[in-house]
PDB file of C-alpha atoms in Angstrom:
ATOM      1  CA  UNK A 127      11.197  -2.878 -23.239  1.00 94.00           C
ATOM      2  CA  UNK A 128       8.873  -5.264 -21.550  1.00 97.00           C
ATOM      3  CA  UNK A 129       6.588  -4.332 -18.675  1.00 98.00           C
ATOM      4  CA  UNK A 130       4.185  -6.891 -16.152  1.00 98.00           C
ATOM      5  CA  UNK A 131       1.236  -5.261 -14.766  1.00 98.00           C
ATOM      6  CA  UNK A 132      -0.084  -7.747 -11.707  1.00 98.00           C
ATOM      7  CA  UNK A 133      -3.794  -8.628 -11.596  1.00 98.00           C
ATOM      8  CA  UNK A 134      -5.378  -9.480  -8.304  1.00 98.00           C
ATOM      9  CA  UNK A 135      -9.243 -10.312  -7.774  1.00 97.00           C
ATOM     10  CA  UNK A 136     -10.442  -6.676  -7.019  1.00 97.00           C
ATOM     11  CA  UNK A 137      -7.953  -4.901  -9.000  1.00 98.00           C
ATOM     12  CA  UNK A 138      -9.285  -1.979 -11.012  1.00 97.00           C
ATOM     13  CA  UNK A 139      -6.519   0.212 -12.231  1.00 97.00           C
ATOM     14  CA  UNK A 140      -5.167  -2.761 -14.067  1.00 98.00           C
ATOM     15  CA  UNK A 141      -6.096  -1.665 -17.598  1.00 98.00           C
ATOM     16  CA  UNK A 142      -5.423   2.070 -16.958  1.00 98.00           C
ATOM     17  CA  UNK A 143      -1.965   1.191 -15.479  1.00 98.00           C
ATOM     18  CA  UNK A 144      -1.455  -1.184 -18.711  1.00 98.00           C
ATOM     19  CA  UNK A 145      -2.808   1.836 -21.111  1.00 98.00           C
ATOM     20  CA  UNK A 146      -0.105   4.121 -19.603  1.00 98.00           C
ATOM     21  CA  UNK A 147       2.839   1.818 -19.826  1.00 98.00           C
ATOM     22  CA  UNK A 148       2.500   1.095 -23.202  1.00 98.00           C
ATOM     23  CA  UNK A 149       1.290   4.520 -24.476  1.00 97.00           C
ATOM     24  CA  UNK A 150       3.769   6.705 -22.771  1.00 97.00           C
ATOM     25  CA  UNK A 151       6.378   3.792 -22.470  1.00 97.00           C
ATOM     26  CA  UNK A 152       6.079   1.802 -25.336  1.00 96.00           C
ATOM     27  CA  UNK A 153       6.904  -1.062 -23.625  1.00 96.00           C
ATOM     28  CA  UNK A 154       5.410  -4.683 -24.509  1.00 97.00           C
ATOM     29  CA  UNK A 155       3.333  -4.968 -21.384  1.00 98.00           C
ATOM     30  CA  UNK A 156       1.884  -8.390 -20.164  1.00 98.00           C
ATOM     31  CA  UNK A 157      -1.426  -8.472 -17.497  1.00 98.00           C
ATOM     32  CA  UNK A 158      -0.110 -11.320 -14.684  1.00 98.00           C
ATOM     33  CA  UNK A 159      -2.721 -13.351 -12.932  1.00 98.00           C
ATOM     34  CA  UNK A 160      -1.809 -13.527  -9.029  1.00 97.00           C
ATOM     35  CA  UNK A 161      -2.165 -17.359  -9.693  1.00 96.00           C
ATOM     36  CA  UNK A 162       0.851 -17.473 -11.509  1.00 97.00           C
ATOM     37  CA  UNK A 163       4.102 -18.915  -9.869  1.00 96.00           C
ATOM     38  CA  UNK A 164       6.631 -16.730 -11.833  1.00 96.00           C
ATOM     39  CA  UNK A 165       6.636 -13.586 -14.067  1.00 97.00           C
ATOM     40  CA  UNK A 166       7.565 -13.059 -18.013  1.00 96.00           C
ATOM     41  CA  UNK A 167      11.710 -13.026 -18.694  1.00 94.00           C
ATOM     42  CA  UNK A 168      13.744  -9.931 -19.004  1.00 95.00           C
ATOM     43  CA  UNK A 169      11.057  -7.303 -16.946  1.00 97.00           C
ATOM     44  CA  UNK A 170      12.199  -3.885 -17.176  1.00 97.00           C
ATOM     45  CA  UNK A 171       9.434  -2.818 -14.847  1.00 98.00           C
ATOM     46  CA  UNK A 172       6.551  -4.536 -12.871  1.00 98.00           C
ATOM     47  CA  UNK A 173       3.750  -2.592 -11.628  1.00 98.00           C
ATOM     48  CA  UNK A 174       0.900  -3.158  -9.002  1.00 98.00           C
ATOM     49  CA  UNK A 175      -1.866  -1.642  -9.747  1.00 98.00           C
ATOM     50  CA  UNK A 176      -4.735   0.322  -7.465  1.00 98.00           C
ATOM     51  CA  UNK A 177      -7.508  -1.589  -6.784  1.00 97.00           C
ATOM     52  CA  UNK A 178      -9.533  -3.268  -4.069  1.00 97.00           C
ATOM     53  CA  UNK A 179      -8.101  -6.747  -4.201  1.00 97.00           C
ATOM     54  CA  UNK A 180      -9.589  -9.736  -1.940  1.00 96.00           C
ATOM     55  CA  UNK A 181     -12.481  -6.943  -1.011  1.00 95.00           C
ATOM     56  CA  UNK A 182      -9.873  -5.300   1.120  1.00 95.00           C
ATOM     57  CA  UNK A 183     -10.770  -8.226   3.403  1.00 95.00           C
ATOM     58  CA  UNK A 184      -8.215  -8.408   6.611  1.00 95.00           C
ATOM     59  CA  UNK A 185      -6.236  -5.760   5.709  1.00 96.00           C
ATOM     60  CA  UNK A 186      -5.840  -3.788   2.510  1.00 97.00           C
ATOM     61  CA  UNK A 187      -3.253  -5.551   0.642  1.00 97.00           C
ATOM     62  CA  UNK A 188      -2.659  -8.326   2.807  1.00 97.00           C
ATOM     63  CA  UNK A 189      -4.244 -11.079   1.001  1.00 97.00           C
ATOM     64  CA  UNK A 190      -2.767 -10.028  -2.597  1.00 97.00           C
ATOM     65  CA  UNK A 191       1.011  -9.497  -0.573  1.00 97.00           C
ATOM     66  CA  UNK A 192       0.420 -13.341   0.469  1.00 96.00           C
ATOM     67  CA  UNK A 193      -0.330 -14.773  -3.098  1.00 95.00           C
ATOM     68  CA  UNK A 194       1.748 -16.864  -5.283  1.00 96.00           C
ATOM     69  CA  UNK A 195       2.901 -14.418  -7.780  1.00 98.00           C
ATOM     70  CA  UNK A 196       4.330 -11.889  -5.259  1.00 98.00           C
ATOM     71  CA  UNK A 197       6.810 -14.242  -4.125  1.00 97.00           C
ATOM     72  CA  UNK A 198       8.160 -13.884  -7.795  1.00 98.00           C
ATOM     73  CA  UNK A 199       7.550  -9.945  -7.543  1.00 98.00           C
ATOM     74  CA  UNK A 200       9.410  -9.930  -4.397  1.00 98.00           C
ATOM     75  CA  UNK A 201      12.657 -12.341  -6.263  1.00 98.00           C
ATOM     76  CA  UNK A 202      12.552  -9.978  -9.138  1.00 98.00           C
ATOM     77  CA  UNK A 203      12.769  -6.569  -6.706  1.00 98.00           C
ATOM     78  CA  UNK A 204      15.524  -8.156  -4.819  1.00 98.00           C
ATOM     79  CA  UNK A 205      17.515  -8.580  -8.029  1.00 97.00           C
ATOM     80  CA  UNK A 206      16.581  -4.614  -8.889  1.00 97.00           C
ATOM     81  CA  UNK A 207      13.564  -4.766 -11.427  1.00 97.00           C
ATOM     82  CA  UNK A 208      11.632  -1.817 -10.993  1.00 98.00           C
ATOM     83  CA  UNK A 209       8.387  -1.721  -9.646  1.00 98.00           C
ATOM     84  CA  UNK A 210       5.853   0.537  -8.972  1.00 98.00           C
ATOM     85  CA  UNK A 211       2.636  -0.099  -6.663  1.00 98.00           C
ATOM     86  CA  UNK A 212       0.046   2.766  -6.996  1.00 98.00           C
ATOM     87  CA  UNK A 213      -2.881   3.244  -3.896  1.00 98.00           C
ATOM     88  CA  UNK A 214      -3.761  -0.387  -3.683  1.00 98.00           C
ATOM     89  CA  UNK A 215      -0.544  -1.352  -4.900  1.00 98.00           C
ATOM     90  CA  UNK A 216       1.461   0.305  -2.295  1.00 98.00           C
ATOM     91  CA  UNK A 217      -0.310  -1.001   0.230  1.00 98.00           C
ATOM     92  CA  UNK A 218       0.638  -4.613  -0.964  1.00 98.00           C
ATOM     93  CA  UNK A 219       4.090  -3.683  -1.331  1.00 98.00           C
ATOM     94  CA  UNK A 220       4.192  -2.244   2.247  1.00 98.00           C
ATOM     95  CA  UNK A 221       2.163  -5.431   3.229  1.00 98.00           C
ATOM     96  CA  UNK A 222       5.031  -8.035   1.377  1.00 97.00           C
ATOM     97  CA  UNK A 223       7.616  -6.377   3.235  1.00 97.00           C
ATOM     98  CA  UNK A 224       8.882  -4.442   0.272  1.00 98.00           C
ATOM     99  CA  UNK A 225       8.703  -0.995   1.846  1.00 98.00           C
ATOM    100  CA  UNK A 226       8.475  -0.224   5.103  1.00 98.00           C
ATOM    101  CA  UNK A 227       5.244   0.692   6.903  1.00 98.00           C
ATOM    102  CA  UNK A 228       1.876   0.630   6.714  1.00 97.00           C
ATOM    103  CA  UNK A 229      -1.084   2.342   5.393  1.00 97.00           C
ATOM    104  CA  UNK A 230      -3.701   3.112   7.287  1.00 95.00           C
ATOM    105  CA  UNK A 231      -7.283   4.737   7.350  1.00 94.00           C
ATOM    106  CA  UNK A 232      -7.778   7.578   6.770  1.00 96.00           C
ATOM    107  CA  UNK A 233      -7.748  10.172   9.730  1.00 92.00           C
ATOM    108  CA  UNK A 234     -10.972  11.725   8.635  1.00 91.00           C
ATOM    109  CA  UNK A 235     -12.862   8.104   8.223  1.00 89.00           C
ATOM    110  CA  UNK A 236     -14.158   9.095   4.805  1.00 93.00           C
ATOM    111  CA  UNK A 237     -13.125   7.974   1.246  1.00 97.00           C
ATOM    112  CA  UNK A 238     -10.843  10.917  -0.201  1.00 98.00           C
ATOM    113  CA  UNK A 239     -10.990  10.446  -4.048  1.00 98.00           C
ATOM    114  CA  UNK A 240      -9.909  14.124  -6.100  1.00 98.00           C
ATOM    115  CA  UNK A 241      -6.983  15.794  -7.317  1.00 98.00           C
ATOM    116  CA  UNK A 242      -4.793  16.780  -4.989  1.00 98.00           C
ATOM    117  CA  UNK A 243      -1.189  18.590  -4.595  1.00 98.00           C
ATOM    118  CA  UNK A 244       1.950  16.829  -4.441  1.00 98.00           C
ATOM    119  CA  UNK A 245       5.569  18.398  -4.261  1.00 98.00           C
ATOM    120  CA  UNK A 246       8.301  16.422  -5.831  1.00 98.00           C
ATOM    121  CA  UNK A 247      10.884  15.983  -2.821  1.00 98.00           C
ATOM    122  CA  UNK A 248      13.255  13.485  -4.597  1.00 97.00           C
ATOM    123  CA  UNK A 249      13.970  13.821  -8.209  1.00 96.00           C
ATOM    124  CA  UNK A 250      16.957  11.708  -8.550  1.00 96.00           C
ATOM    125  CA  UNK A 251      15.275   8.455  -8.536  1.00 97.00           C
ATOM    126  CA  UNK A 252      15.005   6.207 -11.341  1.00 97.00           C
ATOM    127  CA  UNK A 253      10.913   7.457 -11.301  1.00 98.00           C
ATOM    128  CA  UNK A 254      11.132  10.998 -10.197  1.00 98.00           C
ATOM    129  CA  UNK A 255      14.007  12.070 -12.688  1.00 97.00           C
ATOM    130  CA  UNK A 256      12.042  14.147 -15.018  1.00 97.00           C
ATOM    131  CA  UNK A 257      10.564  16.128 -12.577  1.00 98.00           C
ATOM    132  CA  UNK A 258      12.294  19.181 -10.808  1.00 98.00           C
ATOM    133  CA  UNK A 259      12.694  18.884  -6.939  1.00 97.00           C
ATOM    134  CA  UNK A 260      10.428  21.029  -4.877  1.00 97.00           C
ATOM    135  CA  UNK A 261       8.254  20.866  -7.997  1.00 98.00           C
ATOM    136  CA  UNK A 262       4.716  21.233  -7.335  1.00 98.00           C
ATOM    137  CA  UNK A 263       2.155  18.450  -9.117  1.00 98.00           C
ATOM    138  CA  UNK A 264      -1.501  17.539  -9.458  1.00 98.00           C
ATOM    139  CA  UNK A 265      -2.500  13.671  -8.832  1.00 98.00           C
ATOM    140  CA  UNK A 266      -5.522  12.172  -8.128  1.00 98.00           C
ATOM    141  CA  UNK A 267      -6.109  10.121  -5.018  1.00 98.00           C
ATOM    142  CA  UNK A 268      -8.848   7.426  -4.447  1.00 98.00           C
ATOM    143  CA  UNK A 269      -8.749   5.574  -1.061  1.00 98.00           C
ATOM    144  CA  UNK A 270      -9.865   4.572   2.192  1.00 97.00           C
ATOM    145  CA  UNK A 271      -6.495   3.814   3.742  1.00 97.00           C
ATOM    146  CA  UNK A 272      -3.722   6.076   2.608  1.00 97.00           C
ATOM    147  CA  UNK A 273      -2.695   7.422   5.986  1.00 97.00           C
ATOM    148  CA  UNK A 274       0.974   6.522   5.649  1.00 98.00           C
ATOM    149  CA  UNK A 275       2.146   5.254   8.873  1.00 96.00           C
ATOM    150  CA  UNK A 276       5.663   4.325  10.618  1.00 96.00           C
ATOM    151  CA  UNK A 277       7.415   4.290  13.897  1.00 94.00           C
ATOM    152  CA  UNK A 278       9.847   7.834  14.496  1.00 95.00           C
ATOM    153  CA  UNK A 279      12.510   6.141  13.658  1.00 97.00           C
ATOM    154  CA  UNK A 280      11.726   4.443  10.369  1.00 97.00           C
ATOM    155  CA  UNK A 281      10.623   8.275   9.348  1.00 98.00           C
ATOM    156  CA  UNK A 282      13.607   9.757  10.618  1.00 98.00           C
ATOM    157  CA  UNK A 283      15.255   6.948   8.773  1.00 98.00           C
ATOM    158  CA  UNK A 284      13.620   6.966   5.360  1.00 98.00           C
ATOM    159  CA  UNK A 285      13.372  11.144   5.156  1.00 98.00           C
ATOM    160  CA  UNK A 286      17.269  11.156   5.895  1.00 98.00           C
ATOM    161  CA  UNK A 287      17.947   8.804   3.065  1.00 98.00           C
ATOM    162  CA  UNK A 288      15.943  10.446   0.806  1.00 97.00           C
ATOM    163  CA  UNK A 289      13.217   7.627   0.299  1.00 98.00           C
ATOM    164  CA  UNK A 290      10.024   9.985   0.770  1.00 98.00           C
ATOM    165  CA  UNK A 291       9.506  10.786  -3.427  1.00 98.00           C
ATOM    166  CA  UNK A 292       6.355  12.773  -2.928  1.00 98.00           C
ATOM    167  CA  UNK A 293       4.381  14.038   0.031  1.00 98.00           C
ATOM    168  CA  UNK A 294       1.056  15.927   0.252  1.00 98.00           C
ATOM    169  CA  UNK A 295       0.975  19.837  -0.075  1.00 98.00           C
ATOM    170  CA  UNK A 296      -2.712  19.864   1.014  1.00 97.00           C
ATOM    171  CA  UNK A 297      -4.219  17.646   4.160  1.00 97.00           C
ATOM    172  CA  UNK A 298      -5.480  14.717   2.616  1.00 98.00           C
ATOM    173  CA  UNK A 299      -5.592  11.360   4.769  1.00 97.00           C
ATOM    174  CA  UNK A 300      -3.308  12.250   8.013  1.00 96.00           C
ATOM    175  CA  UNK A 301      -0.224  10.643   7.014  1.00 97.00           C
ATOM    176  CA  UNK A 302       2.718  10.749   8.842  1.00 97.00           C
ATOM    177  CA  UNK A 303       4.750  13.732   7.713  1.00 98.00           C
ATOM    178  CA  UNK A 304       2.382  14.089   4.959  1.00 98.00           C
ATOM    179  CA  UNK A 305       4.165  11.310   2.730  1.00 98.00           C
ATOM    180  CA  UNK A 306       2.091  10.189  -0.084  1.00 98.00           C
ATOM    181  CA  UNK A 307       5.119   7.858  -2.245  1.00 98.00           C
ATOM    182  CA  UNK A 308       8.332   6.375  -0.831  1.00 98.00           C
ATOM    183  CA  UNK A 309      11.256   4.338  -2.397  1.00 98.00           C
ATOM    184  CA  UNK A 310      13.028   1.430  -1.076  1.00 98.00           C
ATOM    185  CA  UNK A 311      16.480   1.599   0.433  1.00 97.00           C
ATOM    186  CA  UNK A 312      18.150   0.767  -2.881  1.00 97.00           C
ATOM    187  CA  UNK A 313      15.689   2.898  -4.690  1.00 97.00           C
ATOM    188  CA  UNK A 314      14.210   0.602  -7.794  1.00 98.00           C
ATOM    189  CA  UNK A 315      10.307   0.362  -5.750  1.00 98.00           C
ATOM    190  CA  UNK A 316       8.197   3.368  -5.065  1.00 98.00           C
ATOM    191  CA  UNK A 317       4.672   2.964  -3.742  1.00 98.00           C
ATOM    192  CA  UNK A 318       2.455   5.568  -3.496  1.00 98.00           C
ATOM    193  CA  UNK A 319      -1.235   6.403  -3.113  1.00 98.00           C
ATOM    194  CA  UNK A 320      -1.834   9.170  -6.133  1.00 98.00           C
ATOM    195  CA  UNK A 321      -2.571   7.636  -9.103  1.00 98.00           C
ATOM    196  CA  UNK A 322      -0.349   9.023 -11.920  1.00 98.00           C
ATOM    197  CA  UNK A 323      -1.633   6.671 -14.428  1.00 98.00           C
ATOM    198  CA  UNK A 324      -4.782   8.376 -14.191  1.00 98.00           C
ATOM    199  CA  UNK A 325      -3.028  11.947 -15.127  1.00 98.00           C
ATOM    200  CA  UNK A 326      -1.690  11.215 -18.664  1.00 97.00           C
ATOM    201  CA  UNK A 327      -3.200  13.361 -21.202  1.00 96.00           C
ATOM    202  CA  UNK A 328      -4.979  16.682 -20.703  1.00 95.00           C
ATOM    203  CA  UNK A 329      -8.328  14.834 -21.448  1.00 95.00           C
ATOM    204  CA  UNK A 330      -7.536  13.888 -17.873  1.00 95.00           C
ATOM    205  CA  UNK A 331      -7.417  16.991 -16.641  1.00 94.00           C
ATOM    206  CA  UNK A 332      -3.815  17.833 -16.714  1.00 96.00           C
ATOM    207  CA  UNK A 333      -0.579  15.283 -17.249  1.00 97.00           C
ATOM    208  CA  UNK A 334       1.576  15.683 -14.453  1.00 98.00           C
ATOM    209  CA  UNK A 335       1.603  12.101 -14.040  1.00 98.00           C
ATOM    210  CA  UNK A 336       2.724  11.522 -17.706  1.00 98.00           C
ATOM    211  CA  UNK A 337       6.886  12.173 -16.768  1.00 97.00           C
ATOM    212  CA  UNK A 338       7.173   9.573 -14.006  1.00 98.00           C
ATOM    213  CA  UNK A 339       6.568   6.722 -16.990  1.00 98.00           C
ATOM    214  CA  UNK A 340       9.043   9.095 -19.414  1.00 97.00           C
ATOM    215  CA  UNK A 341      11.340   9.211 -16.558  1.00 96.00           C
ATOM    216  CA  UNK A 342      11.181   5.353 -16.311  1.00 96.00           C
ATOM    217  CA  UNK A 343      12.638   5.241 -20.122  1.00 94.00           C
ATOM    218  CA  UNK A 344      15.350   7.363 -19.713  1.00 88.00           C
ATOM    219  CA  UNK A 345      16.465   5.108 -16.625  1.00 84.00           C
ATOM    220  CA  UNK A 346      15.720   1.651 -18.258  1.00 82.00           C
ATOM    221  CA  UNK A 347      16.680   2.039 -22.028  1.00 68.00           C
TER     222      UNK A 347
ATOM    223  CA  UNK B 840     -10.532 -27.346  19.191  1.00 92.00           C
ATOM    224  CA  UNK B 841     -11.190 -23.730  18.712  1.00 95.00           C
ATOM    225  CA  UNK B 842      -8.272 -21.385  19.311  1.00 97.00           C
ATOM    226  CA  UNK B 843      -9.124 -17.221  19.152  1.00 97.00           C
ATOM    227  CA  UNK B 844      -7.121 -14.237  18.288  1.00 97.00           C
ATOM    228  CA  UNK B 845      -6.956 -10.926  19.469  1.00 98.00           C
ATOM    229  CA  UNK B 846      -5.582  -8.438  16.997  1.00 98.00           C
ATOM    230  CA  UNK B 847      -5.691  -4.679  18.471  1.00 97.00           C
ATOM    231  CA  UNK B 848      -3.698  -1.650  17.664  1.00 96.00           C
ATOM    232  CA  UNK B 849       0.003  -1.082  19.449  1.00 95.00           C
ATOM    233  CA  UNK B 850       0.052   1.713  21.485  1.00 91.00           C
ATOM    234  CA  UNK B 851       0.704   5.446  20.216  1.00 87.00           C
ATOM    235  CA  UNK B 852      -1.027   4.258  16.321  1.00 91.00           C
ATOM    236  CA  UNK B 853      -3.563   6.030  15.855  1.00 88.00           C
ATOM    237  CA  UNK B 854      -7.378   4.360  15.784  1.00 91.00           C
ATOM    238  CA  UNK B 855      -9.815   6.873  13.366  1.00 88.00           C
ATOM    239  CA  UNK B 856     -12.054   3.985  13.709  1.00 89.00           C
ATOM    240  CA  UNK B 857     -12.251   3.944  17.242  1.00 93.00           C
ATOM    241  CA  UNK B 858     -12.326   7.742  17.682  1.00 92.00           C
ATOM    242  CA  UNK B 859     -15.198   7.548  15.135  1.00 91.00           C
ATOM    243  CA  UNK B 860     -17.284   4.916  17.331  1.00 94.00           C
ATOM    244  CA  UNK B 861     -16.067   7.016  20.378  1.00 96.00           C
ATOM    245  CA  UNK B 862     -18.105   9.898  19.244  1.00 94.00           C
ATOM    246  CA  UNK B 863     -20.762   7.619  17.789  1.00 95.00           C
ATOM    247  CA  UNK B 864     -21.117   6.536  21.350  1.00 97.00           C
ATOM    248  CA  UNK B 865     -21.563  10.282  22.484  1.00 96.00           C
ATOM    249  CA  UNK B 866     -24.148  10.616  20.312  1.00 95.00           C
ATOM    250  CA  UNK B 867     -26.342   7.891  21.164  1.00 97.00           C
ATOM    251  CA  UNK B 868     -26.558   9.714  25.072  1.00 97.00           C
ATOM    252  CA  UNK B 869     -23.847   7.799  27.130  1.00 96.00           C
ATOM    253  CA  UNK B 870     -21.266   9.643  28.866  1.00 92.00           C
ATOM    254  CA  UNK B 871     -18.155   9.203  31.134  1.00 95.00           C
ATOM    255  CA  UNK B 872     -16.411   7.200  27.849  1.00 97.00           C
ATOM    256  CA  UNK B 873     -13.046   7.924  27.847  1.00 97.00           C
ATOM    257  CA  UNK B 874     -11.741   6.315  25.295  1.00 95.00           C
ATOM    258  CA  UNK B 875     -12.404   3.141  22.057  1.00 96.00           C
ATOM    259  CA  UNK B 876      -9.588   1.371  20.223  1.00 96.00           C
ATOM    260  CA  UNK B 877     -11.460  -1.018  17.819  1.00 95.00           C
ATOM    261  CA  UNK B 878      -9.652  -4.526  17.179  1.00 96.00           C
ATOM    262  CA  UNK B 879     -10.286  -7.688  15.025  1.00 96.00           C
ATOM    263  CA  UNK B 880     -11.303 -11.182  16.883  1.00 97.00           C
ATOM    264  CA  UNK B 881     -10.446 -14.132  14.089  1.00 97.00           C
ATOM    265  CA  UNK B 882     -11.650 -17.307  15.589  1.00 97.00           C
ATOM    266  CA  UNK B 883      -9.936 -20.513  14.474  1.00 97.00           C
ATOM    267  CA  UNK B 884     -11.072 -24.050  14.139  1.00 96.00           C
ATOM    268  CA  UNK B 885      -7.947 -26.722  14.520  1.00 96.00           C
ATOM    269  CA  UNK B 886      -6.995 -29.918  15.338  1.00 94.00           C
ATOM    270  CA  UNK B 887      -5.607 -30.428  18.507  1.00 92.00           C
ATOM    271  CA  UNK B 888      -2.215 -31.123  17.679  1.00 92.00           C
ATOM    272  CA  UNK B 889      -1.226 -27.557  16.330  1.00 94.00           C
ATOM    273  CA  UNK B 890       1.699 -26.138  17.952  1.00 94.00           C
ATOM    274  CA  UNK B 891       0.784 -22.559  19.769  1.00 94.00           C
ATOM    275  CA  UNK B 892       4.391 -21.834  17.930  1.00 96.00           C
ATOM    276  CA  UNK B 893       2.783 -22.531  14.608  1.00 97.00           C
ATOM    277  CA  UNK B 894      -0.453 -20.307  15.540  1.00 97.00           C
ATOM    278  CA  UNK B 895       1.964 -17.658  16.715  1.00 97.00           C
ATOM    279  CA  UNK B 896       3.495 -17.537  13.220  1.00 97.00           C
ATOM    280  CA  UNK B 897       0.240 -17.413  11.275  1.00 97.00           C
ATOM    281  CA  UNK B 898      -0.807 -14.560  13.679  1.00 98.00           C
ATOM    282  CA  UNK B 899       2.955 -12.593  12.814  1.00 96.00           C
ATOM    283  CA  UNK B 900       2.703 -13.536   9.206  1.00 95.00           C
ATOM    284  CA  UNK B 901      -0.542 -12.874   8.094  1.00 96.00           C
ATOM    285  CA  UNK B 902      -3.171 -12.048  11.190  1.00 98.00           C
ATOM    286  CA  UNK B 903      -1.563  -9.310  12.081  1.00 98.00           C
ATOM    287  CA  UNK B 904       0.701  -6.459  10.695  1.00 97.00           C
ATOM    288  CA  UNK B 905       3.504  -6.007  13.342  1.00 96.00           C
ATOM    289  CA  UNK B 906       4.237  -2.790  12.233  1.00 95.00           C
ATOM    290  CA  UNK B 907       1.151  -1.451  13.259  1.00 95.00           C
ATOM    291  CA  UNK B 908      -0.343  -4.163  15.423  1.00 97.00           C
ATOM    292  CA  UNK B 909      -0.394  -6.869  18.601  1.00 97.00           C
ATOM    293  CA  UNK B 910      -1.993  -9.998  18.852  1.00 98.00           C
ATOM    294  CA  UNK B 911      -2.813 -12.459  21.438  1.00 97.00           C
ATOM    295  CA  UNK B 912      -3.812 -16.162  21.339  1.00 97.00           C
ATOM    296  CA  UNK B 913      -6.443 -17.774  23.368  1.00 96.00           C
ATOM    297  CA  UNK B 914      -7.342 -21.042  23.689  1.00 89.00           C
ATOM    298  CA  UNK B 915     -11.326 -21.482  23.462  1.00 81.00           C
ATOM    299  CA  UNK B 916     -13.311 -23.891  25.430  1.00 68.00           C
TER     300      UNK B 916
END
């Protein structure tokens, strides 16, 4: 199994996101400098880590969604590689076109960064499957701009498809219809603000976020 | 030749940032504000010859987010 974990200027969940992939995966994972025209053969998954890349300068994720190696991200989700963007991540993803969207500041102005609820609204995606729909889960979030935004009818859209993976039990950053992680239409990219890398092993203060990697073996191998 | 761009929130999204300097406003004694919606101004240098079809694409591609934002081009003296 062989994993890519992007690296922008300002990334900083880089190393965690590697940690989890290969700890919980097992999966030979390469760190990808944005610089880089293409990406390593045969990827069973490519992740974008959290992060404050460019300085948030512009908008958050626009300068890393505009670099060289996300045209080869982009190529690689087309074909169906999975990826995964987490907080920073999902904001590039939303910013290359990837998902639909955008992520805005928070409602409340501040910085949210603690544990928060989730509930598990789709469990039959290639990154939900080993949790139970409905489920309840504990993830932390750290951002400025999570507030999840879209017109009515790319919500109405994306909630009748089944794209919304995870939303907020608890009022965290004002997002529309309190969605904190969405898929794409043919389901192989979520992005989403919580960070489940950083919920792996009760050191962490619970794993919750340990079965969306074990999920991701079951689906690739 | 200097070309600037207005990027500003689309109607009916949501501005924390304005509401924020809105009440900040408040605060420092001024009433009778209704309202602040808080944009970006990106000035650009050029040469003459670039096409206002080329600027318009740099503003749709990159300057702005269309999903959540407008933009409008002015040409600078």
């Amino acid at each position: 199994m062989r994993a890519a974990v992007i690296q922008f200027p300002g990334s900083n969940c880089d190393r965690d996101m590697a940690v989890a992939i290969r700890q919980i995966m097992g999966a030979e994972t390469s760190l990808v400098w944005h610089r880089e025209i293409s990406l390593p053969d045969n990827l069973d998954l490519i992740a974008i880590p959290g992060g404050f890349s460019y300085g948030d300068y512009l908008r958050s994720g626009a300068m890393a969604a505009r670099s060289p190696v996300m045209q080869a991200v982009v190529a690689a989700a087309h074909r169906g590689v999975p990826v995964l963007g987490v907080c920073n991540g999902f904001q590039i993803l939303t910013e290359a076109g990837l998902l639909p969207g955008a992520l805005m500041r928070n409602s409340g102005i501040r910085f949210v960064c603690r544990t928060v609820r989730l509930t598990v609204e789709n469990s039959q995606s290639i990154f939900t499957s080993q949790y139970d729909s409905g489920e309840s889960i504990a993830i932390p979030v750290a951002h400025h701009d999570g507030n999840y935004f879209a017109d009515a009818e790319t919500l109405d859209r994306i909630e009748g498809e089944g794209r919304i993976a995870f939303r907020y039990a608890e009022p965290v950053n004002g997002s529309s219809r309190d969605i904190a992680g969405i898929l794409n239409d043919s389901g192989n990219v979520l992005g989403m603000m919580p960070h489940p890398e950083r919920m792996i092993e009760d050191v962490h203060g619970g794993s919750d976020g340990r079965r969306l990697f074990e999920g991701l073996i079951r689906q690739i191998a | 030749m200097k070309t600037r761009v207005f990027v500003t929130l689309k109607n009916g999204v949501l501005d924390p940032q304005g509401k924020a300097i809105h009440h900040a406003i408040e605060s420092l004694g001024f009433s009778g504000v209704h309202d602040v919606r808080a944009g970006r101004l990106i000035e650009i240098e050029h040469e003459p010859g670039l096409s206002t079809s080329d600027l318009e694409t740099m503003c749709s591609k990159l300057l702005a987010n269309m999903v959540i934002e407008n933009f409008e081009i002015e040409q600078a003296a």
